[in-house]
Amino acid sequence: MSTYLDHAATTPMRPEAVDAMVPFLGERFGNPSGSHAVAREAKKALEDAREIVASALGARPGEVVFTGGGTEADNLAVLGRHAVQRGSLVCTAIEHHAVLHACAAAGEQRLAPVGSDGVVDLDALGDLLDGDVSVVSVMLANNEVGTIQPFADVAALVRERAPGAVLHTDAVQAFPWLDVASLAAAADMVAVSAHKFGGPKGVGALVVRDGVKVAPIIHGGGQERDRRSGTYNVAGIAGMAAAMQATVADRRETVRRVSALRDRLADGLISAVPGAVESGDRLRKVAGNCHLSFEGVEAEALLVLLDGAGICASAGSACTSGAVEPSHVLTAMGVPPERAVGALRLSLGVTTTEADVELALDAVPSAVARLRSS
Ligand code: PLP
């Protein structure tokens, strides 16, 4: 069995989510858009799931748009809104590519810098905001280094300096750890992805507050009140709702337990590996993130050695691993390239145990030493 420390890439499905999905892969196969008994049964499951998702995100059921994952939710927020209201798009320099590339594709993009702690520079963000801005997108928590953004301050700034703009937050990495319902209360749009919190892959949601219009980016039968066409992934949506419920129910306890494991891992590695540097301010990071960089090491080679030792980790975000370029997140934080290429993300989750941490504490220092001496 591998020691899985890549929960930010994806995390195992919660048993509750699997159980919730099974009937919709079998006898409850209906298409909720129909009107007969079989369709109505599926429709009931869909609307029950919508209520659960809405409540977990602090939204009304009608504000929830089901999507095919986090990338689509971010794209709908950025491109769907930009189609309604043209203007400049502002986002932080450390957004996931689902936001960064969507903004770049839409039009004039302004990037708000972050400090060396991975937290957005509010003064600089304020300077980018004016009456020409249509969409502002600031993630709640970063996927690589785990930093949590001061979202209430961001929202206040946006309302003051760019009152006509719509504010989106990518809460994909935040949901397992943070009370998104309250932290993102000031956002006009909120994106989540099921597979980051124990639901299936390829399902997500975008909250679009009442009164905020988005144009569809997928055209067809007009599902989701014409905001997202396509036959519903009923099983996936039911699984997402069950995973959300389970996550919210034990989130406080999970954060307590996992942050203690993470602290042990990070502190242990910092003391065992000479020159190891932790990314971001630990007090402003999600509980599951342990991100370190090592000079004199190439992360890809480190991952190979760790894989051989039975440890699954990531060099940056999963979506960009394989690239030899330093990540855009570390570059934006001012991490020098020679250290950024030696960055390791160990991300913990609900299923992480002390034994996982012990194995990593054993394997990482020896792998780094081996690479440095070769
Ligand atoms: N946003 C963030 C912050 C992410 O970490 C990810 C996935 O890594 C996404 C968006 C994309 O979500 P999905 O994998 O569901 O497309």
Short mmCIF file of C-alpha atoms and ligand atoms in Angstrom, two decimals:
data_model
loop_
_atom_site.label_atom_id
_atom_site.label_comp_id
_atom_site.label_asym_id
_atom_site.label_seq_id
_atom_site.Cartn_x
_atom_site.Cartn_y
_atom_site.Cartn_z
CA MET A 1 0.00 0.00 0.00
CA SER A 2 1.23 3.44 -0.85
CA THR A 3 1.39 6.33 1.53
CA TYR A 4 -0.88 8.78 -0.20
CA LEU A 5 0.06 12.40 0.46
CA ASP A 6 -1.49 14.02 -2.59
CA HIS A 7 -4.98 14.81 -1.29
CA ALA A 8 -4.96 18.27 -2.87
CA ALA A 9 -4.77 16.58 -6.28
CA THR A 10 -7.66 14.31 -5.40
CA THR A 11 -8.81 12.52 -2.28
CA PRO A 12 -10.45 9.10 -1.86
CA MET A 13 -14.20 8.98 -2.08
CA ARG A 14 -16.10 9.03 1.18
CA PRO A 15 -18.08 5.80 1.75
CA GLU A 16 -21.20 7.95 2.17
CA ALA A 17 -20.66 9.34 -1.34
CA VAL A 18 -20.22 5.89 -2.88
CA ASP A 19 -23.37 4.64 -1.13
CA ALA A 20 -25.33 7.66 -2.32
CA MET A 21 -24.28 7.10 -5.92
CA VAL A 22 -24.94 3.38 -6.29
CA PRO A 23 -28.74 3.49 -6.77
CA PHE A 24 -28.36 6.03 -9.59
CA LEU A 25 -25.94 3.77 -11.41
CA GLY A 26 -28.54 1.02 -11.28
CA GLU A 27 -32.27 0.95 -10.84
CA ARG A 28 -32.73 4.73 -10.40
CA PHE A 29 -31.38 5.56 -13.83
CA GLY A 30 -33.89 8.25 -14.83
CA ASN A 31 -33.21 11.52 -16.59
CA PRO A 32 -34.48 14.29 -14.28
CA SER A 33 -35.54 16.43 -17.21
CA GLY A 34 -38.41 14.08 -18.10
CA SER A 35 -41.90 14.10 -16.63
CA HIS A 36 -42.79 10.43 -15.97
CA ALA A 37 -42.37 8.49 -12.74
CA VAL A 38 -38.81 7.31 -13.39
CA ALA A 39 -37.71 10.83 -14.31
CA ARG A 40 -39.49 12.29 -11.31
CA GLU A 41 -37.58 9.98 -9.01
CA ALA A 42 -34.28 11.22 -10.44
CA LYS A 43 -35.50 14.81 -10.27
CA LYS A 44 -36.32 14.37 -6.58
CA ALA A 45 -32.76 13.13 -5.91
CA LEU A 46 -31.34 16.05 -7.88
CA GLU A 47 -33.32 18.63 -5.95
CA ASP A 48 -32.54 16.98 -2.60
CA ALA A 49 -28.85 17.18 -3.52
CA ARG A 50 -29.25 20.80 -4.57
CA GLU A 51 -30.61 21.69 -1.13
CA ILE A 52 -27.71 20.01 0.61
CA VAL A 53 -25.13 21.70 -1.64
CA ALA A 54 -26.83 25.07 -1.23
CA SER A 55 -26.85 24.77 2.55
CA ALA A 56 -23.18 23.74 2.69
CA LEU A 57 -22.26 26.75 0.57
CA GLY A 58 -24.52 29.29 2.27
CA ALA A 59 -26.66 29.68 -0.83
CA ARG A 60 -30.28 29.25 -1.88
CA PRO A 61 -31.04 26.09 -3.89
CA GLY A 62 -31.86 28.14 -6.99
CA GLU A 63 -28.42 29.73 -6.83
CA VAL A 64 -26.63 26.38 -7.32
CA VAL A 65 -25.55 25.48 -10.85
CA PHE A 66 -24.24 21.94 -11.19
CA THR A 67 -21.19 21.65 -13.43
CA GLY A 68 -18.77 19.05 -14.68
CA GLY A 69 -16.16 19.96 -12.05
CA GLY A 70 -14.16 22.86 -10.69
CA THR A 71 -12.59 23.88 -13.98
CA GLU A 72 -15.97 24.25 -15.60
CA ALA A 73 -17.36 26.13 -12.60
CA ASP A 74 -14.48 28.63 -12.77
CA ASN A 75 -14.87 28.99 -16.53
CA LEU A 76 -18.61 29.58 -16.20
CA ALA A 77 -17.97 32.24 -13.58
CA VAL A 78 -15.34 34.09 -15.58
CA LEU A 79 -16.44 33.59 -19.19
CA GLY A 80 -20.15 33.39 -18.44
CA ARG A 81 -20.08 36.65 -16.56
CA HIS A 82 -17.74 38.36 -18.99
CA ALA A 83 -20.19 37.58 -21.80
CA VAL A 84 -22.87 39.52 -19.91
CA GLN A 85 -20.66 42.37 -18.75
CA ARG A 86 -17.58 43.23 -20.78
CA GLY A 87 -14.66 44.80 -18.99
CA SER A 88 -11.28 44.11 -17.46
CA LEU A 89 -10.76 40.96 -15.42
CA VAL A 90 -8.80 41.07 -12.18
CA CYS A 91 -7.44 37.99 -10.43
CA THR A 92 -4.51 37.12 -8.21
CA ALA A 93 -1.28 35.90 -9.75
CA ILE A 94 -1.65 32.59 -7.89
CA GLU A 95 -5.07 31.49 -9.13
CA HIS A 96 -5.50 27.99 -10.51
CA HIS A 97 -5.14 27.87 -14.29
CA ALA A 98 -8.90 27.32 -14.54
CA VAL A 99 -9.25 30.97 -13.52
CA LEU A 100 -6.01 32.39 -14.90
CA HIS A 101 -6.44 30.98 -18.38
CA ALA A 102 -10.16 31.73 -18.48
CA CYS A 103 -9.45 35.39 -17.62
CA ALA A 104 -6.70 35.54 -20.23
CA ALA A 105 -9.04 34.05 -22.83
CA ALA A 106 -11.79 36.53 -21.97
CA GLY A 107 -10.01 39.83 -22.32
CA GLU A 108 -7.79 42.35 -20.58
CA GLN A 109 -6.41 40.64 -17.50
CA ARG A 110 -4.92 42.41 -14.49
CA LEU A 111 -2.94 40.29 -12.05
CA ALA A 112 -2.86 41.18 -8.36
CA PRO A 113 0.49 40.29 -6.78
CA VAL A 114 0.92 38.30 -3.59
CA GLY A 115 3.52 38.69 -0.87
CA SER A 116 6.20 36.16 0.00
CA ASP A 117 3.60 34.61 2.35
CA GLY A 118 1.31 33.82 -0.60
CA VAL A 119 -1.36 36.26 0.56
CA VAL A 120 -2.75 38.82 -1.87
CA ASP A 121 -1.35 42.34 -1.56
CA LEU A 122 -4.51 44.30 -0.79
CA ASP A 123 -3.00 47.70 -1.65
CA ALA A 124 -1.89 46.44 -5.04
CA LEU A 125 -5.26 44.78 -5.60
CA GLY A 126 -6.99 48.04 -4.74
CA ASP A 127 -4.87 49.86 -7.34
CA LEU A 128 -6.12 47.47 -10.05
CA LEU A 129 -9.78 48.11 -9.29
CA ASP A 130 -11.81 50.74 -11.11
CA GLY A 131 -15.05 51.23 -13.00
CA ASP A 132 -13.79 49.26 -16.03
CA VAL A 133 -13.53 46.01 -14.10
CA SER A 134 -16.24 43.42 -14.78
CA VAL A 135 -15.00 40.34 -12.90
CA VAL A 136 -12.72 39.95 -9.89
CA SER A 137 -11.60 36.43 -8.96
CA VAL A 138 -9.73 35.68 -5.74
CA MET A 139 -9.40 32.10 -4.54
CA LEU A 140 -10.25 31.24 -0.94
CA ALA A 141 -7.31 28.83 -0.56
CA ASN A 142 -4.44 28.10 -2.88
CA ASN A 143 -3.93 24.61 -4.33
CA GLU A 144 -0.13 24.57 -4.16
CA VAL A 145 0.90 26.31 -0.97
CA GLY A 146 -2.45 26.25 0.82
CA THR A 147 -2.57 29.92 1.73
CA ILE A 148 -5.96 31.34 2.75
CA GLN A 149 -6.88 34.71 1.31
CA PRO A 150 -8.45 37.48 3.41
CA PHE A 151 -11.68 37.25 1.47
CA ALA A 152 -13.81 39.64 3.55
CA ASP A 153 -11.18 42.36 3.06
CA VAL A 154 -11.01 41.59 -0.65
CA ALA A 155 -14.80 41.86 -0.93
CA ALA A 156 -14.89 45.19 0.92
CA LEU A 157 -12.21 46.57 -1.39
CA VAL A 158 -14.02 45.39 -4.52
CA ARG A 159 -17.34 46.89 -3.39
CA GLU A 160 -15.63 50.21 -2.69
CA ARG A 161 -13.37 50.54 -5.73
CA ALA A 162 -15.19 48.53 -8.40
CA PRO A 163 -18.84 48.50 -7.32
CA GLY A 164 -19.98 47.36 -10.76
CA ALA A 165 -17.77 44.27 -10.73
CA VAL A 166 -18.88 40.76 -9.89
CA LEU A 167 -16.74 38.91 -7.32
CA HIS A 168 -15.94 35.24 -7.85
CA THR A 169 -14.09 32.91 -5.52
CA ASP A 170 -12.57 29.55 -6.34
CA ALA A 171 -13.28 27.59 -3.16
CA VAL A 172 -12.18 24.25 -4.63
CA GLN A 173 -9.30 23.75 -2.19
CA ALA A 174 -10.98 25.55 0.67
CA PHE A 175 -14.05 23.37 1.08
CA PRO A 176 -12.44 20.38 2.85
CA TRP A 177 -11.01 22.68 5.52
CA LEU A 178 -12.89 25.95 5.78
CA ASP A 179 -16.44 27.06 6.41
CA VAL A 180 -17.00 28.26 2.87
CA ALA A 181 -20.61 29.24 3.62
CA SER A 182 -19.48 32.02 5.93
CA LEU A 183 -16.06 32.86 4.45
CA ALA A 184 -17.44 33.30 0.93
CA ALA A 185 -20.67 34.97 2.02
CA ALA A 186 -19.67 38.20 0.28
CA ALA A 187 -18.91 36.51 -3.05
CA ASP A 188 -21.29 36.73 -6.00
CA MET A 189 -20.06 33.38 -7.33
CA VAL A 190 -18.40 30.42 -5.60
CA ALA A 191 -16.85 27.37 -7.30
CA VAL A 192 -16.35 23.93 -5.74
CA SER A 193 -15.28 20.52 -7.04
CA ALA A 194 -16.52 17.23 -5.58
CA HIS A 195 -13.34 15.17 -5.93
CA LYS A 196 -11.43 17.42 -3.55
CA PHE A 197 -13.69 16.55 -0.62
CA GLY A 198 -14.57 12.89 -1.11
CA GLY A 199 -17.02 13.07 -3.97
CA PRO A 200 -16.54 11.77 -7.50
CA LYS A 201 -14.43 13.38 -10.22
CA GLY A 202 -16.08 15.39 -12.97
CA VAL A 203 -18.75 17.01 -10.79
CA GLY A 204 -18.78 20.44 -9.24
CA ALA A 205 -20.97 23.43 -8.61
CA LEU A 206 -21.00 27.14 -9.09
CA VAL A 207 -23.07 29.32 -6.78
CA VAL A 208 -24.45 32.25 -8.76
CA ARG A 209 -26.26 34.59 -6.40
CA ASP A 210 -29.77 35.70 -7.26
CA GLY A 211 -29.63 38.78 -9.45
CA VAL A 212 -26.22 37.93 -10.93
CA LYS A 213 -26.54 36.91 -14.57
CA VAL A 214 -24.18 34.50 -16.32
CA ALA A 215 -24.38 33.49 -19.95
CA PRO A 216 -24.03 29.75 -20.56
CA ILE A 217 -20.71 28.49 -21.85
CA ILE A 218 -22.28 25.14 -22.77
CA HIS A 219 -25.34 25.38 -24.97
CA GLY A 220 -28.07 22.81 -25.41
CA GLY A 221 -31.27 21.77 -23.69
CA GLY A 222 -31.35 24.69 -21.22
CA GLN A 223 -30.90 22.78 -17.97
CA GLU A 224 -29.99 24.68 -14.80
CA ARG A 225 -32.27 27.56 -15.77
CA ASP A 226 -30.34 27.94 -19.00
CA ARG A 227 -27.04 28.44 -17.21
CA ARG A 228 -25.62 24.96 -17.94
CA SER A 229 -27.02 22.61 -20.52
CA GLY A 230 -26.44 18.87 -20.59
CA THR A 231 -28.13 15.80 -19.13
CA TYR A 232 -27.59 15.70 -15.38
CA ASN A 233 -24.92 13.51 -13.83
CA VAL A 234 -27.42 12.40 -11.19
CA ALA A 235 -25.16 9.82 -9.53
CA GLY A 236 -22.26 12.27 -9.40
CA ILE A 237 -24.40 15.05 -7.99
CA ALA A 238 -25.86 12.74 -5.33
CA GLY A 239 -22.31 11.65 -4.45
CA MET A 240 -21.14 15.23 -4.23
CA ALA A 241 -23.98 16.16 -1.90
CA ALA A 242 -23.29 13.19 0.39
CA ALA A 243 -19.57 14.01 0.48
CA MET A 244 -20.37 17.63 1.31
CA GLN A 245 -22.64 16.62 4.16
CA ALA A 246 -19.99 14.28 5.58
CA THR A 247 -17.27 16.92 5.17
CA VAL A 248 -19.26 19.61 6.95
CA ALA A 249 -20.23 17.19 9.73
CA ASP A 250 -16.66 16.30 10.68
CA ARG A 251 -14.74 19.30 9.35
CA ARG A 252 -13.87 20.78 12.72
CA GLU A 253 -12.51 17.49 14.04
CA THR A 254 -10.70 16.73 10.77
CA VAL A 255 -8.99 20.12 10.80
CA ARG A 256 -7.88 19.59 14.39
CA ARG A 257 -6.50 16.12 13.74
CA VAL A 258 -4.94 16.77 10.33
CA SER A 259 -3.33 20.08 11.26
CA ALA A 260 -1.54 18.32 14.13
CA LEU A 261 -0.29 15.67 11.68
CA ARG A 262 0.75 18.35 9.19
CA ASP A 263 2.62 20.28 11.89
CA ARG A 264 4.47 17.16 12.91
CA LEU A 265 5.36 16.45 9.28
CA ALA A 266 6.46 19.99 8.43
CA ASP A 267 8.40 20.55 11.64
CA GLY A 268 10.02 17.13 11.36
CA LEU A 269 11.14 17.73 7.77
CA ILE A 270 12.40 21.22 8.49
CA SER A 271 14.57 19.91 11.29
CA ALA A 272 15.75 16.83 9.36
CA VAL A 273 16.55 18.40 5.99
CA PRO A 274 19.21 21.13 6.00
CA GLY A 275 18.02 24.25 4.21
CA ALA A 276 14.38 23.15 3.91
CA VAL A 277 12.11 26.19 3.60
CA GLU A 278 8.38 26.12 4.28
CA SER A 279 6.16 27.98 1.80
CA GLY A 280 3.66 30.44 3.23
CA ASP A 281 2.76 31.38 6.76
CA ARG A 282 1.51 28.21 8.48
CA LEU A 283 -1.09 30.13 10.46
CA ARG A 284 -2.66 31.26 7.20
CA LYS A 285 -2.73 27.91 5.42
CA VAL A 286 -5.29 25.14 5.18
CA ALA A 287 -4.73 22.23 7.58
CA GLY A 288 -3.77 19.66 4.96
CA ASN A 289 -0.97 21.54 3.23
CA CYS A 290 2.71 20.86 3.84
CA HIS A 291 4.76 22.62 1.18
CA LEU A 292 8.53 22.79 1.36
CA SER A 293 11.32 23.67 -1.00
CA PHE A 294 14.85 22.36 -1.02
CA GLU A 295 17.78 23.88 -2.83
CA GLY A 296 20.03 21.55 -4.81
CA VAL A 297 17.20 19.15 -5.66
CA GLU A 298 14.93 18.73 -8.67
CA ALA A 299 11.42 17.98 -7.52
CA GLU A 300 10.72 15.57 -10.39
CA ALA A 301 13.68 13.42 -9.37
CA LEU A 302 12.59 13.63 -5.75
CA LEU A 303 9.10 12.44 -6.69
CA VAL A 304 10.58 9.42 -8.46
CA LEU A 305 12.58 8.45 -5.38
CA LEU A 306 9.59 9.00 -3.11
CA ASP A 307 7.37 6.97 -5.41
CA GLY A 308 9.92 4.18 -5.16
CA ALA A 309 9.69 4.46 -1.38
CA GLY A 310 5.90 4.12 -1.61
CA ILE A 311 5.05 7.81 -1.15
CA CYS A 312 2.69 9.61 -3.52
CA ALA A 313 3.35 13.34 -3.51
CA SER A 314 3.37 16.22 -5.93
CA ALA A 315 5.92 18.72 -7.18
CA GLY A 316 3.41 21.54 -7.40
CA SER A 317 -0.18 21.35 -8.45
CA ALA A 318 -1.12 18.07 -10.11
CA CYS A 319 -2.34 19.91 -13.16
CA THR A 320 1.13 21.30 -13.87
CA SER A 321 3.35 18.51 -12.55
CA GLY A 322 5.63 17.26 -15.23
CA ALA A 323 6.59 20.81 -16.13
CA VAL A 324 10.18 21.73 -15.34
CA GLU A 325 9.37 25.42 -15.09
CA PRO A 326 9.02 26.78 -11.55
CA SER A 327 5.35 27.07 -10.70
CA HIS A 328 3.60 30.38 -11.28
CA VAL A 329 2.56 30.37 -7.64
CA LEU A 330 6.09 30.14 -6.25
CA THR A 331 7.34 32.63 -8.82
CA ALA A 332 4.64 35.09 -7.75
CA MET A 333 5.72 34.59 -4.12
CA GLY A 334 9.26 35.54 -5.08
CA VAL A 335 10.78 32.11 -4.46
CA PRO A 336 14.07 31.99 -6.41
CA PRO A 337 13.90 29.57 -9.38
CA GLU A 338 16.69 27.33 -8.04
CA ARG A 339 14.60 26.66 -4.94
CA ALA A 340 11.21 26.68 -6.69
CA VAL A 341 12.22 23.75 -8.92
CA GLY A 342 12.90 21.78 -5.74
CA ALA A 343 9.43 22.30 -4.25
CA LEU A 344 7.51 19.40 -2.76
CA ARG A 345 3.82 19.41 -1.88
CA LEU A 346 2.74 16.81 0.64
CA SER A 347 -1.00 17.21 1.06
CA LEU A 348 -2.88 15.42 3.82
CA GLY A 349 -6.53 14.46 3.96
CA VAL A 350 -9.24 12.80 5.98
CA THR A 351 -7.66 9.35 5.59
CA THR A 352 -4.10 10.42 6.52
CA THR A 353 -2.68 8.58 9.53
CA GLU A 354 0.29 8.95 11.83
CA ALA A 355 1.90 6.04 10.02
CA ASP A 356 1.77 8.01 6.74
CA VAL A 357 3.53 10.92 8.41
CA GLU A 358 6.19 8.66 9.96
CA LEU A 359 6.93 7.11 6.59
CA ALA A 360 7.32 10.51 4.96
CA LEU A 361 9.53 11.70 7.81
CA ASP A 362 11.73 8.74 7.14
CA ALA A 363 11.75 8.80 3.33
CA VAL A 364 11.96 12.48 2.40
CA PRO A 365 15.20 13.41 4.22
CA SER A 366 17.05 10.40 2.84
CA ALA A 367 15.76 11.03 -0.70
CA VAL A 368 16.85 14.67 -0.57
CA ALA A 369 20.27 13.67 0.80
CA ARG A 370 20.67 11.09 -1.95
CA LEU A 371 19.88 13.62 -4.67
CA ARG A 372 22.16 16.23 -3.19
CA SER A 373 25.06 13.83 -3.04
CA SER A 374 24.62 12.49 -6.57
N1 PLP B 1 -9.38 25.24 -8.73
C1 PLP B 1 -8.49 24.77 -7.86
C2 PLP B 1 -7.97 25.66 -6.78
C3 PLP B 1 -8.03 23.45 -7.96
O1 PLP B 1 -7.14 22.98 -7.09
C4 PLP B 1 -8.54 22.63 -9.00
C5 PLP B 1 -8.04 21.24 -9.18
O2 PLP B 1 -6.88 20.96 -8.95
C6 PLP B 1 -9.50 23.17 -9.87
C7 PLP B 1 -9.88 24.47 -9.70
C8 PLP B 1 -10.09 22.36 -10.97
O3 PLP B 1 -11.05 21.46 -10.49
P1 PLP B 1 -11.41 20.13 -11.31
O4 PLP B 1 -10.27 19.18 -11.10
O5 PLP B 1 -12.68 19.64 -10.70
O6 PLP B 1 -11.59 20.52 -12.73
#
